[in-house]
Coordinates of C-alpha atoms in Angstrom, one line a residue:
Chain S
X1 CA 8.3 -5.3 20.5
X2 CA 10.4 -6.7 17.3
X3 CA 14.0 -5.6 17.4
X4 CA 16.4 -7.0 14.5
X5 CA 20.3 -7.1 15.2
X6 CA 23.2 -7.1 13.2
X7 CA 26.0 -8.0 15.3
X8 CA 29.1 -6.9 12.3
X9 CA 29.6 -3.5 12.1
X10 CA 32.1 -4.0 9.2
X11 CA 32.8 -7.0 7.3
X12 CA 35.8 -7.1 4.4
X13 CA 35.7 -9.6 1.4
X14 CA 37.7 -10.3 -1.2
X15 CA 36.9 -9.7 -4.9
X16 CA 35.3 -13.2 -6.0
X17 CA 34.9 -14.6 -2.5
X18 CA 31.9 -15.3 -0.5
X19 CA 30.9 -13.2 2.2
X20 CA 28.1 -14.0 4.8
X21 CA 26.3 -11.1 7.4
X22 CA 24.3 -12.1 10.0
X23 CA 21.0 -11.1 11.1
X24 CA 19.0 -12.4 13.6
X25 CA 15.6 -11.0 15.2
X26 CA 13.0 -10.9 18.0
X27 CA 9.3 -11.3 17.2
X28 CA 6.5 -13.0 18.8
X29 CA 5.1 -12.9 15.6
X30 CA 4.9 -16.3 13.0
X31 CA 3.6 -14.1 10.2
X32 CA 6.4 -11.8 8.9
X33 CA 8.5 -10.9 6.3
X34 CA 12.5 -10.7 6.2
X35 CA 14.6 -8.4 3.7
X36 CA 18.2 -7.0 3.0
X37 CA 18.8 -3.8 1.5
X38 CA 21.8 -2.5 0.2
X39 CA 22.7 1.4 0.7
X40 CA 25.9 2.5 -2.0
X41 CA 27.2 5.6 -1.0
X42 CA 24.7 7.5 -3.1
X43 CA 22.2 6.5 -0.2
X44 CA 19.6 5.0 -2.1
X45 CA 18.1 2.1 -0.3
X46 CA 17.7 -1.0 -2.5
X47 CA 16.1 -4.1 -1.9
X48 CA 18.6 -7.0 -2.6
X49 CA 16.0 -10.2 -1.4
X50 CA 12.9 -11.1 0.1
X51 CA 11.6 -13.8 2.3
X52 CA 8.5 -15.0 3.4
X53 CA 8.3 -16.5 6.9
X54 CA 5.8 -19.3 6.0
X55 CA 8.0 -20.4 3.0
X56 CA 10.7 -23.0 4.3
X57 CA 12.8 -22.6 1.2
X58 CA 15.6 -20.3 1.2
X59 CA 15.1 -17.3 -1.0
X60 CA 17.8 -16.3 -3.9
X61 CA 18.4 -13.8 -6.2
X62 CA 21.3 -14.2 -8.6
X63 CA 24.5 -14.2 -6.4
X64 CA 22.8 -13.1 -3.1
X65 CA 21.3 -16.3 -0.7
X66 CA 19.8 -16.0 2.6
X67 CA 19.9 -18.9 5.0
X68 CA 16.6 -18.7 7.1
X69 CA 16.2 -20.4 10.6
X70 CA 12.9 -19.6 11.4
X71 CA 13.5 -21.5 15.4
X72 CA 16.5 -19.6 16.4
X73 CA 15.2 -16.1 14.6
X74 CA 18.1 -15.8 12.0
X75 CA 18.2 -14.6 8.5
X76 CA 21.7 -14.2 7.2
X77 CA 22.8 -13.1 3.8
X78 CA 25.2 -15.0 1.5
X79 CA 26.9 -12.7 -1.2
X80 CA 29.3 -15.2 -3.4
X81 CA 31.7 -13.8 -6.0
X82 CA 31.8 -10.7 -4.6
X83 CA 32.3 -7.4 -6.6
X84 CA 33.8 -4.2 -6.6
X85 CA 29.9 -3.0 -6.5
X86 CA 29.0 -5.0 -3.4
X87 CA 30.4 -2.4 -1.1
X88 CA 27.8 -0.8 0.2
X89 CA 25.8 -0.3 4.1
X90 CA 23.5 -3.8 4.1
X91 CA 20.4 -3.7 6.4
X92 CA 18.3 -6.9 7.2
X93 CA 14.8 -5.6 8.2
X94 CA 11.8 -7.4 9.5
X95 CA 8.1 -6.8 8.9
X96 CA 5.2 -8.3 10.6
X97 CA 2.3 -9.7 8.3
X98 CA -1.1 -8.8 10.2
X99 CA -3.2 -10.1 7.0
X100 CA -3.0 -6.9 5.0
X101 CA -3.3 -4.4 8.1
X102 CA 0.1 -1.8 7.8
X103 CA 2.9 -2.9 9.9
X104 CA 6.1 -1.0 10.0
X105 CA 9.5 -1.7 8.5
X106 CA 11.8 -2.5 11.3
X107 CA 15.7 -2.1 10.7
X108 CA 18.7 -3.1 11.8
X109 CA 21.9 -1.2 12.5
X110 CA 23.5 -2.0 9.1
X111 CA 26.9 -3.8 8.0
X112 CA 29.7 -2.0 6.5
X113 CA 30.6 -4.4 3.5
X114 CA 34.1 -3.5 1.7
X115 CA 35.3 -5.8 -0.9
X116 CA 38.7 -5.7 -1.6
X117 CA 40.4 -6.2 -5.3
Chain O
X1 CA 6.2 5.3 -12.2
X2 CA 9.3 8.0 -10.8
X3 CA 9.3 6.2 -7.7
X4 CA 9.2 8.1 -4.7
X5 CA 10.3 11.6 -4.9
X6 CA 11.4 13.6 -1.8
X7 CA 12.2 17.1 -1.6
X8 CA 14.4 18.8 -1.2
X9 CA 17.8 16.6 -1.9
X10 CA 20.1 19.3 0.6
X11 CA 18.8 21.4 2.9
X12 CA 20.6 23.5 5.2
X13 CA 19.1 26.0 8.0
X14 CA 19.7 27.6 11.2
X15 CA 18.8 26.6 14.3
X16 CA 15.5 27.9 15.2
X17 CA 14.1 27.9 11.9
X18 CA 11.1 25.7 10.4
X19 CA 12.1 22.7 7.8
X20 CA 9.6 21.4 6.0
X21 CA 10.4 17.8 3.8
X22 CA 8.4 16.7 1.5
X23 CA 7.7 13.3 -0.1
X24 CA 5.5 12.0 -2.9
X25 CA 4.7 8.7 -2.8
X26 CA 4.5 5.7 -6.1
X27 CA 0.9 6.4 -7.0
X28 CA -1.2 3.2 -5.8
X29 CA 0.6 2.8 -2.6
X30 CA -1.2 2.7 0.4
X31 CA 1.7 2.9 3.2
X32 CA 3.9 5.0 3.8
X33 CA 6.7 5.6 6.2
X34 CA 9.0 8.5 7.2
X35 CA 12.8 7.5 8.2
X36 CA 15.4 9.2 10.2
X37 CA 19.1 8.2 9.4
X38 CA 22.3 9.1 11.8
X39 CA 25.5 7.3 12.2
X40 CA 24.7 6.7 15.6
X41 CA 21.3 5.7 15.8
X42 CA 21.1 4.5 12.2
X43 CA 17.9 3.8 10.2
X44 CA 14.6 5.3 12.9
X45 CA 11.3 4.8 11.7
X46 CA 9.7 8.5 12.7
X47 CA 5.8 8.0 11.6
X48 CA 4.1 5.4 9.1
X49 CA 0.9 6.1 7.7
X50 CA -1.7 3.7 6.0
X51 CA -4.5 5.1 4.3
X52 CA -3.4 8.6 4.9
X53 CA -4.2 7.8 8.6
X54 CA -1.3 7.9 10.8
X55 CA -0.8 4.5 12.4
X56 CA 2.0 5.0 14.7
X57 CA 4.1 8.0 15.5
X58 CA 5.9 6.8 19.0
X59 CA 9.4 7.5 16.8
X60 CA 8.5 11.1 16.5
X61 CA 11.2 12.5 18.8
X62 CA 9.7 15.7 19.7
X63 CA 6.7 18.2 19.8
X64 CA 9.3 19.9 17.6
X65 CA 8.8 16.9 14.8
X66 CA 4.7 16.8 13.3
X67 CA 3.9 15.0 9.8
X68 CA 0.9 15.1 7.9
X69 CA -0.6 13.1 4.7
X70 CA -3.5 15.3 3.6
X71 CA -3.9 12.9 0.2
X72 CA -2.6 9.5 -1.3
X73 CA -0.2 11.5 -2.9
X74 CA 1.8 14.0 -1.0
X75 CA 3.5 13.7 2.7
X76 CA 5.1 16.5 4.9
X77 CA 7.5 16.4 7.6
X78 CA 7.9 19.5 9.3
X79 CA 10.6 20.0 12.3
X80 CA 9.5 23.3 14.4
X81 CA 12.1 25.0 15.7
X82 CA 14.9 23.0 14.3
X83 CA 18.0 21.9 16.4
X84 CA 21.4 21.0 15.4
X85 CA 20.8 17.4 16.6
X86 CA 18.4 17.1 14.0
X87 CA 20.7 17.2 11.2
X88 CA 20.5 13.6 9.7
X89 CA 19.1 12.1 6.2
X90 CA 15.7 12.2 6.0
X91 CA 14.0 9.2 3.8
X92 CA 10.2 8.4 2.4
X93 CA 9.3 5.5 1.4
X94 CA 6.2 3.5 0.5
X95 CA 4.5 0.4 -0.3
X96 CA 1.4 -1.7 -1.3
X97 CA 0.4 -3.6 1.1
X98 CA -0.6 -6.2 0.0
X99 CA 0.4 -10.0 0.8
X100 CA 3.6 -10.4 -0.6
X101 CA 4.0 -7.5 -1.5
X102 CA 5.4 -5.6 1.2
X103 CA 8.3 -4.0 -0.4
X104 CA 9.1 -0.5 1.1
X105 CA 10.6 1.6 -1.8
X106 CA 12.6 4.4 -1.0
X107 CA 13.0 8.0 -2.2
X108 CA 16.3 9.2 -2.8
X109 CA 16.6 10.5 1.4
X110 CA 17.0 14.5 2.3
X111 CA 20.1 15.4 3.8
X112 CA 19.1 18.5 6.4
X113 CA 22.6 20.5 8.1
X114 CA 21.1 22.5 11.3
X115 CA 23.9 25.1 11.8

């Protein structure tokens, strides 16, 4: 079965720093598909980035970078020049790609982000 | 499109009674999944449905716990009798599946109080 892991409960940045969660997963998959999403305390889930297993370039979005390593199953996320409106729960969360047959969205426990002025 | 839509936002009930959530999905999507969120356990997928057809309910904690998806467009998840350790957020989401795009969209979650 795929499990992901988020080993940070809580992770603290300062305003304008960079800020990196880990991720990593288990699959016995090789077609899949990696995401974070960001929860804000009014609970909506967003999705901050997107990555496709076959591609070997790392995805980005604005200030947000992931750094994939397909071989050792890790997919973190970079946040630079952090803001006030970074603070949020992030969740990295894996699906498998079964060539267009439903696969369920698997998550991770989630990382406390606070971002300090 | 609204995006997904759950109902209702709040919901608080007294143990024993029946809670029914409800969830309307972006039209065009063809999967859709039913989440269970606790500080303890975090995010649970509960059931996911493709097609209308449910694909896999193993997270469905209980007898107590059923859902159903009798059209593209409308999702119910019913908890019969309710206990206080069900109280969590409830979320809906959906996608197309389709290649790429796999992104799960995510209704605004249904925060249920069992007293």
């Amino acid at each position: 079965a795929q499990t992901v892991t988020q080993s940070q409960p809580e992770m603290s940045v300062q305003e304008a720093e960079t800020v990196t969660l880990s991720c990593t997963y288990d699959t016995s998959e090789s077609d899949y598909y990696l995401f974070w999403y960001k929860q804000p305390p009014s609970r909506q889930m967003i999705l901050v980035i997107r990555q496709e297993a076959y591609k070997q370039q790392n995805a980005t979005e604005n200030r947000f970078s992931v750094n994939f390593q397909k071989a050792a199953k890790s997919f973190s996320l970079k946040i630079s020049d952090s803001q006030l409106g970074d603070a949020a729960m992030y969740f990295c969360a894996y699906r498998a790609d079964y060539g267009g047959a439903t696969n369920k969205l698997i998550f991770g426990t989630g990382t406390l982000l606070a971002v300090q002025p | 499109d609204a995006g997904v839509i759950q109902s209702p936002r709040h919901e608080v009930t007294e143990m024993g009674q029946e809670v029914t959530l409800r969830c309307k999905p972006i039209s065009g999507h063809n999967s859709l999944f039913w989440y269970r969120q606790t500080m303890m356990r975090g995010l649970e997928l509960l059931i996911y449905f493709n097609n209308n057809v449910p694909i896999d309910d193993s997270g469905m904690p209980e007898d107590r716990f059923s859902a159903k998806m009798p059209n593209a467009s409308f999702s119910t998840l019913k908890i019969q009798p309710s206990e206080p350790r069900d109280s969590a957020v409830y979320f809906c989401a959906s996608s197309l599946n389709q290649g790429a795009n796999t992104e799960a969209f995510f209704g605004q979650g249904t925060r249920l109080t069992v007293v």
